[in-house]
XYZ file of C-alpha atoms in Angstrom:
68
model
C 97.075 38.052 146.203
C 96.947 34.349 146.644
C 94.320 31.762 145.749
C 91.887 34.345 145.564
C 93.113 35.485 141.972
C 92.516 31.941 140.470
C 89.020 31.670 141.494
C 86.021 32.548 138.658
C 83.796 35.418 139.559
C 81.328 33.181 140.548
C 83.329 31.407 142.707
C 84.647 34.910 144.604
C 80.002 35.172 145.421
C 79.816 32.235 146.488
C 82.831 32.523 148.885
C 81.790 36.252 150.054
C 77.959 34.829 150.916
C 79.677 31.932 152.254
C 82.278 34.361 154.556
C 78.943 36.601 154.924
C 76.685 33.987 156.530
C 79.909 32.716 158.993
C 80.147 36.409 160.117
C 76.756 36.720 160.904
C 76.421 32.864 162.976
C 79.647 34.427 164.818
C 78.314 37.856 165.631
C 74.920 35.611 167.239
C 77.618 33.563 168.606
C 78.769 36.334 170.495
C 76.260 38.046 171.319
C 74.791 34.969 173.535
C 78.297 34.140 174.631
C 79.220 34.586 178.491
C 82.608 34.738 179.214
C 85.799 36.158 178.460
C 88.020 33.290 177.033
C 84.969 32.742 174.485
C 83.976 35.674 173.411
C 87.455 36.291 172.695
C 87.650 33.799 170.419
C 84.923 34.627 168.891
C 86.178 37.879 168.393
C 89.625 36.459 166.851
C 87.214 34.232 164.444
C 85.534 37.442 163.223
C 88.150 39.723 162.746
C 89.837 36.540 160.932
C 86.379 36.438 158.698
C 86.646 39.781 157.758
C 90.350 39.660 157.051
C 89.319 36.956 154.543
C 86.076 38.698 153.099
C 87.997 41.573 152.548
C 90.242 39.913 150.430
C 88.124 38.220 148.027
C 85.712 41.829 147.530
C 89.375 43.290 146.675
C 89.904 40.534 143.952
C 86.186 40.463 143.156
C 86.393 44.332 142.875
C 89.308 44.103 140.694
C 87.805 41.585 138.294
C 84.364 43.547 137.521
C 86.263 46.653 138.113
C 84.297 47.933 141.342
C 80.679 46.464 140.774
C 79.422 44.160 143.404
């Protein structure tokens, strides 16, 4: 998986709140943007987010077996 499977449990939380909170500043982000060329990259920045989040539940899954 990638750096992901050396961080501790507690580590994983703090990076999912961590991804968690950036998502949400984006999403406000966006919603007050005007214009194309930046709400596209705003858009890029979330979907990158989520890529990342996505990631570390997977490993965080895998390490307490499914429980959040």
């Amino acid at each position: 998986m990638g750096i992901e499977t050396s961080l501790s449990l507690s580590e994983l939380n703090n990076r999912i709140a961590i991804l968690r909170d950036n998502i949400r500043q984006l999403i406000e982000q966006a919603a007050a943007a005007s214009g194309a060329e930046v709400e596209e990259r705003i858009s890029q920045r979330i979907e990158q987010q989520n890529a990342e989040l996505e990631k570390l539940v997977a490993a965080r899954d895998a390490m307490t077996g499914g429980s959040p």
